[in-house]
GROMACS .gro file of C-alpha atoms in nm:
model
  361
    1UNK     CA    1   0.000   0.000   0.000
    2UNK     CA    2   0.288   0.233   0.048
    3UNK     CA    3   0.364   0.525   0.260
    4UNK     CA    4   0.108   0.449   0.509
    5UNK     CA    5  -0.109   0.162   0.490
    6UNK     CA    6  -0.216   0.445   0.713
    7UNK     CA    7  -0.028   0.747   0.580
    8UNK     CA    8  -0.243   0.989   0.774
    9UNK     CA    9   0.050   1.234   0.796
   10UNK     CA   10   0.411   1.267   0.697
   11UNK     CA   11   0.507   1.080   1.010
   12UNK     CA   12   0.285   0.788   0.914
   13UNK     CA   13   0.469   0.719   0.594
   14UNK     CA   14   0.629   0.419   0.432
   15UNK     CA   15   0.985   0.488   0.331
   16UNK     CA   16   1.271   0.263   0.228
   17UNK     CA   17   1.517   0.208   0.509
   18UNK     CA   18   1.870   0.072   0.519
   19UNK     CA   19   1.914  -0.216   0.762
   20UNK     CA   20   2.244  -0.364   0.874
   21UNK     CA   21   2.176  -0.665   0.652
   22UNK     CA   22   2.229  -0.732   0.286
   23UNK     CA   23   1.860  -0.763   0.200
   24UNK     CA   24   1.697  -0.430   0.101
   25UNK     CA   25   1.395  -0.366   0.320
   26UNK     CA   26   1.076  -0.161   0.313
   27UNK     CA   27   0.916  -0.004   0.617
   28UNK     CA   28   0.542   0.026   0.688
   29UNK     CA   29   0.475   0.266   0.972
   30UNK     CA   30   0.136   0.169   1.109
   31UNK     CA   31   0.124   0.357   1.438
   32UNK     CA   32  -0.209   0.516   1.339
   33UNK     CA   33  -0.369   0.175   1.282
   34UNK     CA   34  -0.571   0.012   1.557
   35UNK     CA   35  -0.391  -0.278   1.723
   36UNK     CA   36  -0.647  -0.524   1.584
   37UNK     CA   37  -0.576  -0.409   1.227
   38UNK     CA   38  -0.200  -0.451   1.277
   39UNK     CA   39  -0.253  -0.796   1.423
   40UNK     CA   40  -0.468  -0.898   1.129
   41UNK     CA   41  -0.206  -0.779   0.883
   42UNK     CA   42   0.062  -0.962   1.079
   43UNK     CA   43  -0.130  -1.286   1.049
   44UNK     CA   44  -0.172  -1.242   0.673
   45UNK     CA   45   0.197  -1.166   0.626
   46UNK     CA   46   0.298  -1.468   0.831
   47UNK     CA   47   0.057  -1.699   0.649
   48UNK     CA   48   0.198  -1.576   0.317
   49UNK     CA   49   0.545  -1.677   0.442
   50UNK     CA   50   0.677  -1.326   0.390
   51UNK     CA   51   0.989  -1.263   0.601
   52UNK     CA   52   0.903  -0.980   0.836
   53UNK     CA   53   1.004  -0.797   1.147
   54UNK     CA   54   0.794  -0.581   1.376
   55UNK     CA   55   0.945  -0.289   1.562
   56UNK     CA   56   0.667  -0.156   1.779
   57UNK     CA   57   0.400  -0.053   1.525
   58UNK     CA   58   0.636  -0.065   1.227
   59UNK     CA   59   0.636  -0.362   0.989
   60UNK     CA   60   0.958  -0.430   0.798
   61UNK     CA   61   0.965  -0.663   0.499
   62UNK     CA   62   1.207  -0.733   0.211
   63UNK     CA   63   1.164  -0.475  -0.063
   64UNK     CA   64   1.107  -0.750  -0.319
   65UNK     CA   65   0.799  -0.866  -0.124
   66UNK     CA   66   0.646  -0.520  -0.101
   67UNK     CA   67   0.391  -0.585  -0.382
   68UNK     CA   68   0.270  -0.892  -0.190
   69UNK     CA   69   0.226  -0.691   0.129
   70UNK     CA   70   0.044  -0.416  -0.061
   71UNK     CA   71  -0.196  -0.680  -0.194
   72UNK     CA   72  -0.253  -0.812   0.158
   73UNK     CA   73  -0.332  -0.463   0.282
   74UNK     CA   74  -0.581  -0.418  -0.001
   75UNK     CA   75  -0.746  -0.753   0.074
   76UNK     CA   76  -0.764  -0.662   0.441
   77UNK     CA   77  -0.940  -0.339   0.346
   78UNK     CA   78  -1.191  -0.529   0.133
   79UNK     CA   79  -1.266  -0.777   0.410
   80UNK     CA   80  -1.285  -0.538   0.704
   81UNK     CA   81  -1.422  -0.222   0.540
   82UNK     CA   82  -1.304   0.132   0.584
   83UNK     CA   83  -1.472   0.167   0.921
   84UNK     CA   84  -1.256  -0.100   1.084
   85UNK     CA   85  -0.908   0.042   1.099
   86UNK     CA   86  -0.800   0.181   0.765
   87UNK     CA   87  -0.757   0.557   0.733
   88UNK     CA   88  -1.035   0.768   0.584
   89UNK     CA   89  -1.016   0.902   0.231
   90UNK     CA   90  -0.789   1.202   0.196
   91UNK     CA   91  -0.453   1.343   0.083
   92UNK     CA   92  -0.152   1.161   0.227
   93UNK     CA   93   0.223   1.151   0.164
   94UNK     CA   94   0.288   0.970  -0.165
   95UNK     CA   95   0.415   0.618  -0.083
   96UNK     CA   96   0.623   0.607  -0.401
   97UNK     CA   97   0.770   0.958  -0.360
   98UNK     CA   98   0.662   1.056  -0.711
   99UNK     CA   99   0.473   1.353  -0.572
  100UNK     CA  100   0.448   1.514  -0.228
  101UNK     CA  101   0.084   1.408  -0.190
  102UNK     CA  102  -0.139   1.129  -0.328
  103UNK     CA  103  -0.514   1.070  -0.283
  104UNK     CA  104  -0.615   0.767  -0.072
  105UNK     CA  105  -0.977   0.673  -0.144
  106UNK     CA  106  -1.024   0.481   0.178
  107UNK     CA  107  -0.921   0.141   0.043
  108UNK     CA  108  -0.640   0.199  -0.206
  109UNK     CA  109  -0.412   0.461  -0.357
  110UNK     CA  110  -0.535   0.646  -0.666
  111UNK     CA  111  -0.357   0.819  -0.953
  112UNK     CA  112  -0.445   1.165  -0.825
  113UNK     CA  113  -0.144   1.358  -0.703
  114UNK     CA  114  -0.090   1.711  -0.578
  115UNK     CA  115   0.214   1.936  -0.591
  116UNK     CA  116   0.240   2.201  -0.318
  117UNK     CA  117   0.342   2.558  -0.407
  118UNK     CA  118   0.714   2.612  -0.440
  119UNK     CA  119   0.878   2.758  -0.134
  120UNK     CA  120   0.955   3.129  -0.161
  121UNK     CA  121   1.324   3.191  -0.223
  122UNK     CA  122   1.479   3.479  -0.027
  123UNK     CA  123   1.608   3.787  -0.204
  124UNK     CA  124   1.957   3.736  -0.068
  125UNK     CA  125   2.131   3.406   0.011
  126UNK     CA  126   2.107   3.307   0.377
  127UNK     CA  127   2.417   3.221   0.575
  128UNK     CA  128   2.529   2.868   0.513
  129UNK     CA  129   2.366   2.850   0.171
  130UNK     CA  130   2.493   2.544  -0.016
  131UNK     CA  131   2.410   2.639  -0.375
  132UNK     CA  132   2.676   2.446  -0.573
  133UNK     CA  133   2.748   2.689  -0.857
  134UNK     CA  134   2.958   2.589  -1.158
  135UNK     CA  135   3.326   2.504  -1.116
  136UNK     CA  136   3.446   2.691  -1.423
  137UNK     CA  137   3.652   2.973  -1.272
  138UNK     CA  138   3.938   2.935  -1.519
  139UNK     CA  139   3.705   2.960  -1.817
  140UNK     CA  140   3.534   3.264  -1.664
  141UNK     CA  141   3.869   3.439  -1.612
  142UNK     CA  142   3.976   3.358  -1.968
  143UNK     CA  143   3.654   3.505  -2.104
  144UNK     CA  144   3.673   3.809  -1.878
  145UNK     CA  145   4.025   3.896  -1.995
  146UNK     CA  146   4.006   3.764  -2.348
  147UNK     CA  147   3.686   3.941  -2.454
  148UNK     CA  148   3.802   4.304  -2.420
  149UNK     CA  149   4.157   4.224  -2.533
  150UNK     CA  150   4.049   4.049  -2.852
  151UNK     CA  151   3.789   4.317  -2.918
  152UNK     CA  152   4.054   4.589  -2.887
  153UNK     CA  153   4.299   4.401  -3.110
  154UNK     CA  154   4.033   4.360  -3.377
  155UNK     CA  155   3.955   4.732  -3.371
  156UNK     CA  156   4.327   4.809  -3.399
  157UNK     CA  157   4.348   4.587  -3.704
  158UNK     CA  158   4.063   4.785  -3.858
  159UNK     CA  159   4.248   5.104  -3.772
  160UNK     CA  160   4.552   4.975  -3.959
  161UNK     CA  161   4.322   4.932  -4.256
  162UNK     CA  162   4.231   5.302  -4.238
  163UNK     CA  163   3.899   5.242  -4.061
  164UNK     CA  164   3.839   5.499  -3.787
  165UNK     CA  165   3.826   5.348  -3.438
  166UNK     CA  166   3.529   5.581  -3.372
  167UNK     CA  167   3.335   5.465  -3.677
  168UNK     CA  168   3.016   5.265  -3.671
  169UNK     CA  169   3.197   4.980  -3.846
  170UNK     CA  170   3.459   4.959  -3.571
  171UNK     CA  171   3.190   4.975  -3.304
  172UNK     CA  172   2.988   4.690  -3.451
  173UNK     CA  173   3.296   4.477  -3.517
  174UNK     CA  174   3.434   4.533  -3.168
  175UNK     CA  175   3.104   4.444  -3.003
  176UNK     CA  176   3.069   4.133  -3.220
  177UNK     CA  177   3.410   4.006  -3.111
  178UNK     CA  178   3.342   4.094  -2.747
  179UNK     CA  179   3.009   3.913  -2.738
  180UNK     CA  180   3.144   3.613  -2.930
  181UNK     CA  181   3.408   3.556  -2.664
  182UNK     CA  182   3.162   3.599  -2.377
  183UNK     CA  183   2.913   3.362  -2.537
  184UNK     CA  184   3.184   3.114  -2.633
  185UNK     CA  185   3.320   3.104  -2.278
  186UNK     CA  186   2.971   3.033  -2.145
  187UNK     CA  187   2.918   2.749  -2.391
  188UNK     CA  188   3.258   2.595  -2.319
  189UNK     CA  189   3.195   2.616  -1.944
  190UNK     CA  190   2.866   2.425  -1.948
  191UNK     CA  191   3.002   2.166  -2.189
  192UNK     CA  192   3.320   2.098  -1.993
  193UNK     CA  193   3.199   2.150  -1.637
  194UNK     CA  194   2.821   2.122  -1.657
  195UNK     CA  195   2.546   1.933  -1.833
  196UNK     CA  196   2.601   2.099  -2.170
  197UNK     CA  197   2.296   2.326  -2.155
  198UNK     CA  198   2.298   2.702  -2.103
  199UNK     CA  199   1.994   2.652  -1.883
  200UNK     CA  200   2.249   2.563  -1.617
  201UNK     CA  201   2.356   2.929  -1.627
  202UNK     CA  202   1.995   3.043  -1.591
  203UNK     CA  203   1.918   3.100  -1.959
  204UNK     CA  204   1.549   3.024  -2.010
  205UNK     CA  205   1.266   3.157  -2.221
  206UNK     CA  206   1.139   3.491  -2.096
  207UNK     CA  207   0.819   3.484  -1.893
  208UNK     CA  208   0.555   3.754  -1.883
  209UNK     CA  209   0.624   3.808  -1.512
  210UNK     CA  210   0.988   3.889  -1.597
  211UNK     CA  211   0.869   4.218  -1.747
  212UNK     CA  212   0.723   4.332  -1.417
  213UNK     CA  213   1.009   4.225  -1.193
  214UNK     CA  214   1.265   4.351  -1.444
  215UNK     CA  215   1.097   4.692  -1.466
  216UNK     CA  216   1.094   4.735  -1.089
  217UNK     CA  217   1.458   4.631  -1.067
  218UNK     CA  218   1.553   4.872  -1.347
  219UNK     CA  219   1.390   5.160  -1.159
  220UNK     CA  220   1.572   5.064  -0.839
  221UNK     CA  221   1.902   5.039  -1.024
  222UNK     CA  222   1.850   5.365  -1.213
  223UNK     CA  223   1.759   5.569  -0.905
  224UNK     CA  224   2.035   5.404  -0.703
  225UNK     CA  225   2.296   5.476  -0.968
  226UNK     CA  226   2.167   5.832  -1.003
  227UNK     CA  227   2.195   5.892  -0.630
  228UNK     CA  228   2.553   5.763  -0.628
  229UNK     CA  229   2.646   5.981  -0.925
  230UNK     CA  230   2.491   6.285  -0.757
  231UNK     CA  231   2.708   6.233  -0.449
  232UNK     CA  232   3.024   6.232  -0.659
  233UNK     CA  233   2.911   6.534  -0.859
  234UNK     CA  234   2.886   6.722  -0.530
  235UNK     CA  235   3.223   6.593  -0.408
  236UNK     CA  236   3.404   6.677  -0.731
  237UNK     CA  237   3.223   7.003  -0.796
  238UNK     CA  238   3.427   7.207  -1.040
  239UNK     CA  239   3.602   6.904  -1.187
  240UNK     CA  240   3.547   6.816  -1.551
  241UNK     CA  241   3.327   6.511  -1.574
  242UNK     CA  242   3.294   6.439  -1.940
  243UNK     CA  243   3.121   6.168  -2.132
  244UNK     CA  244   3.377   5.920  -2.262
  245UNK     CA  245   3.169   5.629  -2.382
  246UNK     CA  246   3.324   5.481  -2.693
  247UNK     CA  247   2.982   5.365  -2.805
  248UNK     CA  248   2.834   5.714  -2.787
  249UNK     CA  249   3.129   5.881  -2.956
  250UNK     CA  250   3.083   5.641  -3.245
  251UNK     CA  251   2.723   5.736  -3.314
  252UNK     CA  252   2.576   6.034  -3.491
  253UNK     CA  253   2.206   6.108  -3.492
  254UNK     CA  254   2.114   5.934  -3.817
  255UNK     CA  255   1.823   5.689  -3.787
  256UNK     CA  256   2.040   5.394  -3.888
  257UNK     CA  257   2.308   5.463  -3.631
  258UNK     CA  258   2.053   5.526  -3.358
  259UNK     CA  259   1.894   5.191  -3.444
  260UNK     CA  260   2.232   5.019  -3.423
  261UNK     CA  261   2.300   5.181  -3.087
  262UNK     CA  262   1.964   5.064  -2.954
  263UNK     CA  263   2.033   4.709  -3.072
  264UNK     CA  264   2.373   4.712  -2.901
  265UNK     CA  265   2.269   4.863  -2.569
  266UNK     CA  266   1.912   4.739  -2.533
  267UNK     CA  267   1.930   4.395  -2.696
  268UNK     CA  268   2.284   4.264  -2.732
  269UNK     CA  269   2.446   4.389  -2.413
  270UNK     CA  270   2.168   4.267  -2.180
  271UNK     CA  271   2.169   3.921  -2.333
  272UNK     CA  272   2.541   3.850  -2.359
  273UNK     CA  273   2.649   4.035  -2.044
  274UNK     CA  274   2.382   3.874  -1.827
  275UNK     CA  275   2.465   3.530  -1.964
  276UNK     CA  276   2.835   3.577  -1.890
  277UNK     CA  277   2.840   3.785  -1.570
  278UNK     CA  278   2.528   3.666  -1.389
  279UNK     CA  279   2.535   3.322  -1.545
  280UNK     CA  280   2.897   3.207  -1.574
  281UNK     CA  281   3.089   3.450  -1.351
  282UNK     CA  282   2.840   3.450  -1.065
  283UNK     CA  283   2.806   3.073  -1.093
  284UNK     CA  284   3.184   3.021  -1.083
  285UNK     CA  285   3.223   3.259  -0.788
  286UNK     CA  286   2.940   3.079  -0.609
  287UNK     CA  287   3.124   2.748  -0.645
  288UNK     CA  288   3.442   2.901  -0.502
  289UNK     CA  289   3.322   3.153  -0.242
  290UNK     CA  290   2.953   3.082  -0.181
  291UNK     CA  291   2.638   3.259  -0.298
  292UNK     CA  292   2.656   3.562  -0.068
  293UNK     CA  293   3.010   3.665  -0.163
  294UNK     CA  294   2.951   3.578  -0.527
  295UNK     CA  295   2.678   3.841  -0.563
  296UNK     CA  296   2.907   4.115  -0.432
  297UNK     CA  297   3.213   3.999  -0.624
  298UNK     CA  298   3.042   3.968  -0.962
  299UNK     CA  299   2.912   4.323  -0.922
  300UNK     CA  300   3.268   4.450  -0.872
  301UNK     CA  301   3.417   4.266  -1.170
  302UNK     CA  302   3.119   4.374  -1.381
  303UNK     CA  303   3.186   4.738  -1.293
  304UNK     CA  304   3.561   4.707  -1.347
  305UNK     CA  305   3.525   4.590  -1.706
  306UNK     CA  306   3.344   4.916  -1.788
  307UNK     CA  307   3.661   5.117  -1.732
  308UNK     CA  308   3.775   5.302  -2.044
  309UNK     CA  309   4.115   5.441  -2.122
  310UNK     CA  310   4.117   5.818  -2.074
  311UNK     CA  311   3.874   5.835  -1.784
  312UNK     CA  312   3.964   6.089  -1.517
  313UNK     CA  313   3.925   6.005  -1.148
  314UNK     CA  314   3.574   6.151  -1.096
  315UNK     CA  315   3.445   5.980  -1.405
  316UNK     CA  316   3.597   5.647  -1.309
  317UNK     CA  317   3.452   5.662  -0.957
  318UNK     CA  318   3.107   5.754  -1.084
  319UNK     CA  319   3.114   5.481  -1.348
  320UNK     CA  320   3.255   5.213  -1.121
  321UNK     CA  321   3.027   5.269  -0.821
  322UNK     CA  322   2.706   5.322  -1.016
  323UNK     CA  323   2.758   5.018  -1.237
  324UNK     CA  324   2.861   4.809  -0.936
  325UNK     CA  325   2.532   4.904  -0.771
  326UNK     CA  326   2.340   4.800  -1.081
  327UNK     CA  327   2.541   4.477  -1.096
  328UNK     CA  328   2.445   4.407  -0.737
  329UNK     CA  329   2.076   4.443  -0.821
  330UNK     CA  330   2.117   4.214  -1.122
  331UNK     CA  331   2.303   3.957  -0.913
  332UNK     CA  332   2.023   3.954  -0.658
  333UNK     CA  333   1.770   3.899  -0.937
  334UNK     CA  334   1.972   3.605  -1.067
  335UNK     CA  335   1.983   3.450  -0.720
  336UNK     CA  336   1.619   3.507  -0.630
  337UNK     CA  337   1.458   3.395  -0.955
  338UNK     CA  338   1.722   3.132  -1.044
  339UNK     CA  339   1.713   3.247  -1.405
  340UNK     CA  340   1.843   3.535  -1.616
  341UNK     CA  341   1.515   3.665  -1.760
  342UNK     CA  342   1.434   3.934  -1.499
  343UNK     CA  343   1.793   4.058  -1.506
  344UNK     CA  344   1.797   4.081  -1.885
  345UNK     CA  345   1.479   4.287  -1.881
  346UNK     CA  346   1.615   4.515  -1.607
  347UNK     CA  347   1.947   4.553  -1.790
  348UNK     CA  348   1.771   4.641  -2.115
  349UNK     CA  349   1.544   4.901  -1.954
  350UNK     CA  350   1.835   5.051  -1.761
  351UNK     CA  351   2.030   5.100  -2.083
  352UNK     CA  352   1.721   5.222  -2.267
  353UNK     CA  353   1.688   5.511  -2.023
  354UNK     CA  354   2.048   5.607  -2.096
  355UNK     CA  355   1.984   5.608  -2.470
  356UNK     CA  356   1.669   5.819  -2.437
  357UNK     CA  357   1.829   6.075  -2.205
  358UNK     CA  358   2.139   6.112  -2.421
  359UNK     CA  359   1.955   6.172  -2.746
  360UNK     CA  360   1.696   6.390  -2.577
  361UNK     CA  361   1.964   6.623  -2.440
   0.00000   0.00000   0.00000
């Protein structure tokens, strides 16, 4: 019969147990049964020559004889009726552990199962969290260093061919190389250290609810980054804080170039950067340092890669701290939802605000 010829609660469940003998055994916990019902079952088991052992109200039999015992329980129910010892109809712990709950109709188990709601995951990892992560730190480091280096080298090659480093062609080529390395590192990591699927890094199809959570996170990140920038503007009042973004210097206001910029900042960057930083990097840091430290550390390395040659001190501090704050929000989203969708939406909306403000002013 399974996890409770009674199974009136989780405590009254049948579960496999390991005995200090070679024969695998199965345990029937019948403490909720009346003594007369247990005695009747004991007689049937003995008459069927099924090896058994009683420990208080618990019947232990060889696992291979479990179907026979289940049949005896069913026959006992037919003979005695539901009013003479067997539990009433209701939801009980699934005896076969295929689902948390299974419907008992009063005489036998049915095919009706129930899955309880998933436990709410905290917004930040609790102390002692044992999330395994992905042991691919070397691949993550190679991608982190290799992506900007190879992108820069490719742009320099274009420059040697008389293509301006500030041209749209150089921008697109540089981003293509950068993203190819980030994506390639992610693929190599899951194939060598994981199950071969990018789902292991949290890449799943976007859900409608991701739009809501991503929008809220984008607003939090945007206002947080703005507050940080305002503090540094006050501290460095009088200093020259200029815009140095290579992407923005490469774009005029033609419709085509604006469209390319939108594709880069609002589509490409959110996808590839979230996959690499919140998927691979955060996963690798989790495996090495734990979930709590990983969220903080990935935010720092995410901010550091946004440094650009020629930045002055105020500009570097504003860029680093504001992007680190955004990276922290994105890392929390990755942890809480266990997928990249909400972070990709938040990242896209965050960048979209930048594009709108820049071209509006």
